[in-house]
Coordinates of C-alpha atoms in Angstrom, one line a residue:
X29 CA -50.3 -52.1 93.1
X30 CA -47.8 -50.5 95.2
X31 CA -47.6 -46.7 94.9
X32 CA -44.7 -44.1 94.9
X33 CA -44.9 -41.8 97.7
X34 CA -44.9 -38.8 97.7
X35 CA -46.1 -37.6 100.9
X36 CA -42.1 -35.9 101.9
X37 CA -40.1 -33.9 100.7
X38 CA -37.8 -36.3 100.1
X39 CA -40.1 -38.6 97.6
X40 CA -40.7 -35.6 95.9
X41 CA -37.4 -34.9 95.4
X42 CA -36.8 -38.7 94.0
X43 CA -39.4 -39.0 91.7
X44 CA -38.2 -35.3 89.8
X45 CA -34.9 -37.4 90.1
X46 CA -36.1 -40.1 88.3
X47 CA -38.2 -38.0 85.5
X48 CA -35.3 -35.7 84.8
X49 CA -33.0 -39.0 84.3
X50 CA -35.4 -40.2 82.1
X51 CA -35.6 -37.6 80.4
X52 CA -31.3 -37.4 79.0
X53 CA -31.6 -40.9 78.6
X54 CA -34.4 -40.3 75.7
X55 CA -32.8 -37.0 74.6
X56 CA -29.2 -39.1 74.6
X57 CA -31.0 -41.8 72.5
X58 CA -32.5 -39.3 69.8
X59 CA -29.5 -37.9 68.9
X60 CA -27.0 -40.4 69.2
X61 CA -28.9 -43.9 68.2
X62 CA -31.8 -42.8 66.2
X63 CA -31.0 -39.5 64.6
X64 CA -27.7 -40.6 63.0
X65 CA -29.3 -44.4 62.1
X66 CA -31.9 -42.5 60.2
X67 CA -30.4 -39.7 58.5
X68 CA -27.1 -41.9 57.5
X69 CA -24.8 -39.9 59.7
X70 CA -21.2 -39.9 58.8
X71 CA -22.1 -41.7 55.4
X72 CA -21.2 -39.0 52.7
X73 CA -20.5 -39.3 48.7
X74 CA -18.1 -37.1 46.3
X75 CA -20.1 -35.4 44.0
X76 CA -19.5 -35.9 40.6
X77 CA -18.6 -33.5 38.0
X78 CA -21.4 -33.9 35.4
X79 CA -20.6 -30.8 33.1
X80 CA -21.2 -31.8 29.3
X81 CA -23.0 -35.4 30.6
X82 CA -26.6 -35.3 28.4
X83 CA -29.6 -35.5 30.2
X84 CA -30.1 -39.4 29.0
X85 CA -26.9 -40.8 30.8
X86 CA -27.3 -38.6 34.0
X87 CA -30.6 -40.9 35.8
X88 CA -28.7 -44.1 35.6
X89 CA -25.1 -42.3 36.5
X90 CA -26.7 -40.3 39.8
X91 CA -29.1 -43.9 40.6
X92 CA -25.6 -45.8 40.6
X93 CA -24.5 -43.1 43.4
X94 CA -27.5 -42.5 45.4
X95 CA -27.9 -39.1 43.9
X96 CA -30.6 -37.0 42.3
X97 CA -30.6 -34.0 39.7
X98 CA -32.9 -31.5 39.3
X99 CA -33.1 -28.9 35.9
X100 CA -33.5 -25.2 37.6
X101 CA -31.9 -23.3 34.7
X102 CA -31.6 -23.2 31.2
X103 CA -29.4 -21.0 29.4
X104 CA -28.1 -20.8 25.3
X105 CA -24.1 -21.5 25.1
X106 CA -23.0 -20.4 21.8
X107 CA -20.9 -23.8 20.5
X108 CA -22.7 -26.4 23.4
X109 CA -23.9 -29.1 23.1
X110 CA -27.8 -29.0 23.3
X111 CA -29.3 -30.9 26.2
X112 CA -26.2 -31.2 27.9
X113 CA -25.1 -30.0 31.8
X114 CA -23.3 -26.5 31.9
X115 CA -23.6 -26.1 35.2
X116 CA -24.2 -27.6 38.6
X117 CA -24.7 -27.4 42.3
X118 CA -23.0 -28.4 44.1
X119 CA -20.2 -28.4 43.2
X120 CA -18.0 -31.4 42.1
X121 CA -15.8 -32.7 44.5
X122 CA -18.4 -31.6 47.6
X123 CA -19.3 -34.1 49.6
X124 CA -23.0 -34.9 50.3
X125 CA -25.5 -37.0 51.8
X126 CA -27.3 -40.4 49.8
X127 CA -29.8 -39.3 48.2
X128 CA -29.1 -35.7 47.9
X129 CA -30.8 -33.8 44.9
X130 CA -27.9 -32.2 42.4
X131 CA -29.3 -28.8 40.7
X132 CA -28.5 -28.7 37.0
X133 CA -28.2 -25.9 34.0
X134 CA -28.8 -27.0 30.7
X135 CA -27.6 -26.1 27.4
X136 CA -30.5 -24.9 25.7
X137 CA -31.6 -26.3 21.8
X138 CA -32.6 -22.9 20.4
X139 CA -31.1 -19.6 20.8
X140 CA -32.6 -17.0 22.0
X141 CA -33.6 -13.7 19.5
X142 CA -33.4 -10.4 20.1
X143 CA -33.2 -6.9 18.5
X144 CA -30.4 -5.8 16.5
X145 CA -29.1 -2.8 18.2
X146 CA -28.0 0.5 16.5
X147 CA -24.3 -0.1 16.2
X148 CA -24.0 3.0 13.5
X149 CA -22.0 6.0 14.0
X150 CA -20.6 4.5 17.2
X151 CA -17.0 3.2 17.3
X152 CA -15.6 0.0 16.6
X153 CA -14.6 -0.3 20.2
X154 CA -17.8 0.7 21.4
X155 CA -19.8 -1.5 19.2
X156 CA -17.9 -4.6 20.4
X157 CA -18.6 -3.5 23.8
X158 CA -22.4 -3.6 23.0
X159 CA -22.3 -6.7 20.8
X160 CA -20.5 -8.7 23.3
X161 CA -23.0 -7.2 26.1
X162 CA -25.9 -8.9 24.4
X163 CA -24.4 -12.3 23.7
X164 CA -23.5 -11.5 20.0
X165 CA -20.0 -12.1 18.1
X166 CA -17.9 -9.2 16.6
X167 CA -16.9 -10.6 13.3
X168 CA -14.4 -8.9 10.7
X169 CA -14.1 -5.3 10.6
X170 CA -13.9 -4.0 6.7
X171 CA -12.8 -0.9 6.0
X172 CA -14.2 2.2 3.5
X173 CA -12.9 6.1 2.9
X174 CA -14.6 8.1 5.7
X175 CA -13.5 11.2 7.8
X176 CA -14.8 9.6 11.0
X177 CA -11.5 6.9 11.7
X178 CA -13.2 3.7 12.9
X179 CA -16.7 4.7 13.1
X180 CA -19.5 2.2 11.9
X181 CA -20.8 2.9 8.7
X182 CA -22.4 -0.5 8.1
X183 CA -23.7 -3.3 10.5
X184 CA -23.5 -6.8 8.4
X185 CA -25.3 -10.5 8.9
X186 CA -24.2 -12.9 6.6
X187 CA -23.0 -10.5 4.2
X188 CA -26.6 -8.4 4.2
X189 CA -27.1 -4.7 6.0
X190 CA -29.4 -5.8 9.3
X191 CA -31.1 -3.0 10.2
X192 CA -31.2 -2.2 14.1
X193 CA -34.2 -3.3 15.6
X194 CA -34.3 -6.9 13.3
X195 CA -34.8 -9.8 15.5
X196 CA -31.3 -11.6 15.6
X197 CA -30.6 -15.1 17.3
X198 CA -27.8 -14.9 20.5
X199 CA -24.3 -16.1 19.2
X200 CA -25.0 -14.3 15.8
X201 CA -21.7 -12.8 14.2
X202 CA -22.0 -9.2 13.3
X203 CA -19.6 -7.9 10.8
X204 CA -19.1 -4.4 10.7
X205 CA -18.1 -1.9 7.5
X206 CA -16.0 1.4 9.8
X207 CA -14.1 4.1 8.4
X208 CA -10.5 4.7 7.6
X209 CA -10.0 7.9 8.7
X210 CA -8.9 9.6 5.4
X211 CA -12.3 10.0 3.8
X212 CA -12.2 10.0 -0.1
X213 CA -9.2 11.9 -0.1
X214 CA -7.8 9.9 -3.1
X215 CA -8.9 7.9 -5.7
X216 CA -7.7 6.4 -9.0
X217 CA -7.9 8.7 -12.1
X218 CA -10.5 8.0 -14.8
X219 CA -8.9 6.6 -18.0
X220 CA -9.8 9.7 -20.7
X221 CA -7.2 8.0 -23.4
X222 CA -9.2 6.8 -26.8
X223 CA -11.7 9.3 -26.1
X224 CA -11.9 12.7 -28.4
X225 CA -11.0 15.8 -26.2
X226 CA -14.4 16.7 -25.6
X227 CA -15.5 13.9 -23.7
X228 CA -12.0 13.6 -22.2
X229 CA -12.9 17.3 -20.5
X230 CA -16.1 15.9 -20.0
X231 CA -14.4 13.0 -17.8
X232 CA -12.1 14.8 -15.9
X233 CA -14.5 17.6 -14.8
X234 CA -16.9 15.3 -14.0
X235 CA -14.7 13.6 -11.3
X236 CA -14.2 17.0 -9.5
X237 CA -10.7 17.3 -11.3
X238 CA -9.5 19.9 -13.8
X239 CA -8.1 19.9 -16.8
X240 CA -4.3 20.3 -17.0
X241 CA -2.0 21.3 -20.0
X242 CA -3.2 20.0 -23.8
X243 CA 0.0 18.6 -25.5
X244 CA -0.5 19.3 -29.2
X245 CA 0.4 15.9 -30.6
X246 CA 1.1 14.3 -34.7
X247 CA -0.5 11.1 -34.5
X248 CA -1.7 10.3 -38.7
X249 CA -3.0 6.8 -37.5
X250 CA -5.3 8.6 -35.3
X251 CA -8.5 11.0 -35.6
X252 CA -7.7 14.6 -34.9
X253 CA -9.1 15.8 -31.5
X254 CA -8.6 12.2 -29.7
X255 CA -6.4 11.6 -26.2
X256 CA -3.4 9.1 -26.8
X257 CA -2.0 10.2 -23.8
X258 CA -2.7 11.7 -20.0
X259 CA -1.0 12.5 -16.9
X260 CA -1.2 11.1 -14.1
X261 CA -2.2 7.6 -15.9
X262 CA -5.4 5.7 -15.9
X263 CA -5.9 4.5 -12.4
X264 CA -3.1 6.2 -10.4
X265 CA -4.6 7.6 -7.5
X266 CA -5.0 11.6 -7.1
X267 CA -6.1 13.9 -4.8
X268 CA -10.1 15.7 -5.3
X269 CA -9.0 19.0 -7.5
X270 CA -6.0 17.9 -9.1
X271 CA -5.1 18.4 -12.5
X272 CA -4.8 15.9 -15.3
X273 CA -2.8 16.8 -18.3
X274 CA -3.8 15.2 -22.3
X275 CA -1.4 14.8 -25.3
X276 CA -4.3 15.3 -27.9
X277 CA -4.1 14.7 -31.5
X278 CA -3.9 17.9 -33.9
X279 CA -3.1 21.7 -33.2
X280 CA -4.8 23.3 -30.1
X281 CA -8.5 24.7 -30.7
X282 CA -8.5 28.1 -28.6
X283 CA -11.9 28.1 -28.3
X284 CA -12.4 24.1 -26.8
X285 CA -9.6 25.3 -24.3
X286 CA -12.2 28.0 -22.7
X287 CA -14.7 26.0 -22.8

């Protein structure tokens, strides 16, 4: 077997020559022949928008386009569709290699709870802040007399009081009883007609009103001492303190006016 020399400088010289060319050819090889042979180079697909696809038609969809999914989230979507993508990555429209694995997030069957929080005393604005913080649903507002304008008197789940702290599913509507801003300022005046006078008084006092003027009235068809008549009427709305005046049957009683 004949052997190289390498007894000059010049041998020497040739055979590193020889090694080094070697060497880019394999190098040159790799990258260019194997490498892109292996790894599909230049072979790409569209990814395909998946969002609301259920989990039973996305293995035969991706195998038909050399893809694969993966579930790494789930997450509750008030309204969706159980079982069914919300989310991906990539992207549609990206292009990716055969084969590559699609990340999914899906819809999730049951909602998640969590506590009621203590809506009361705070605004209606504020509250909707909070409610819509936590995944919940501001439903209708109601109004009832109170000083505080728009301030929560009442927090309300399917027309019951939830009290904060109750464990409440995400998505839940909360309906919410605030205040008007005028307070119990007025209200309708109780209806004292038909009664005698002393439990006409009786009424009218007893609704943090007073008693106006007694009109002496003739009435025969009618028992002496009983209201046929009052001012303002039966349900008209007055103001805490007001006066109501009585036409009463029979002369005036001195004494039943003091009292």
């Amino acid at each position: 077997m004949t052997k190289l020399s390498t007894r000059s400088r010049t041998d020497l010289l040739l055979h590193i020559g020889i090694i080094l060319a070697l060497t880019v050819v394999l190098v040159l090889v790799f990258f260019f022949g194997y490498l892109p042979y292996s790894t599909n180079h230049g072979q790409t697909i569209t990814v395909p928008d998946l969002k609301h696809m259920s989990l039973d038609e996305l293995e035969n969809y991706l195998d038909d386009r050399d893809l694969r999914y993966e579930v790494s989230d789930c997450t509750f979507v008030s309204g969706g569709v159980p079982l069914t993508v919300f989310a991906q990555y990539p992207q549609p429209g990206s292009n990716v290699k055969e084969g590559r694995k699609i990340y999914l997030t899906i819809i999730k069957r049951m909602a998640p709870t969590m506590p009621m929080p203590n809506l009361i005393d705070q605004t209606s604005r504020t509250a909707e802040l909070q409610l819509r913080a936590l995944g919940l649903v501001l439903g209708e507002l109601t109004y009832e007399p109170d000083l505080g304008k728009n301030k929560v008197l009442k927090q309300l789940v399917n027309g019951k009081e939830l009290a904060p702290g109750t464990p409440v599913a995400k998505g839940t509507t909360v309906d919410l009883v605030v205040g008007d801003g005028e307070g119990k300022v007025y209200f309708p005046t109780p209806d004292v007609t038909n009664m005698n006078f002393e439990e006409a008084v009786a009424a009218i006092r007893g609704s943090g009103l007073r008693v106006g003027v007694r009109v002496p009235v003739d009435d025969p068809e009618q028992e002496v001492g009983t209201v046929i008549k009052q001012k303002p009427r039966a349900d008209e709305r007055i103001r805490l303190g007001q006066s109501v005046d009585i036409w009463v049957v029979g002369p005036i009683d001195a004494n039943a006016d003091a009292q």
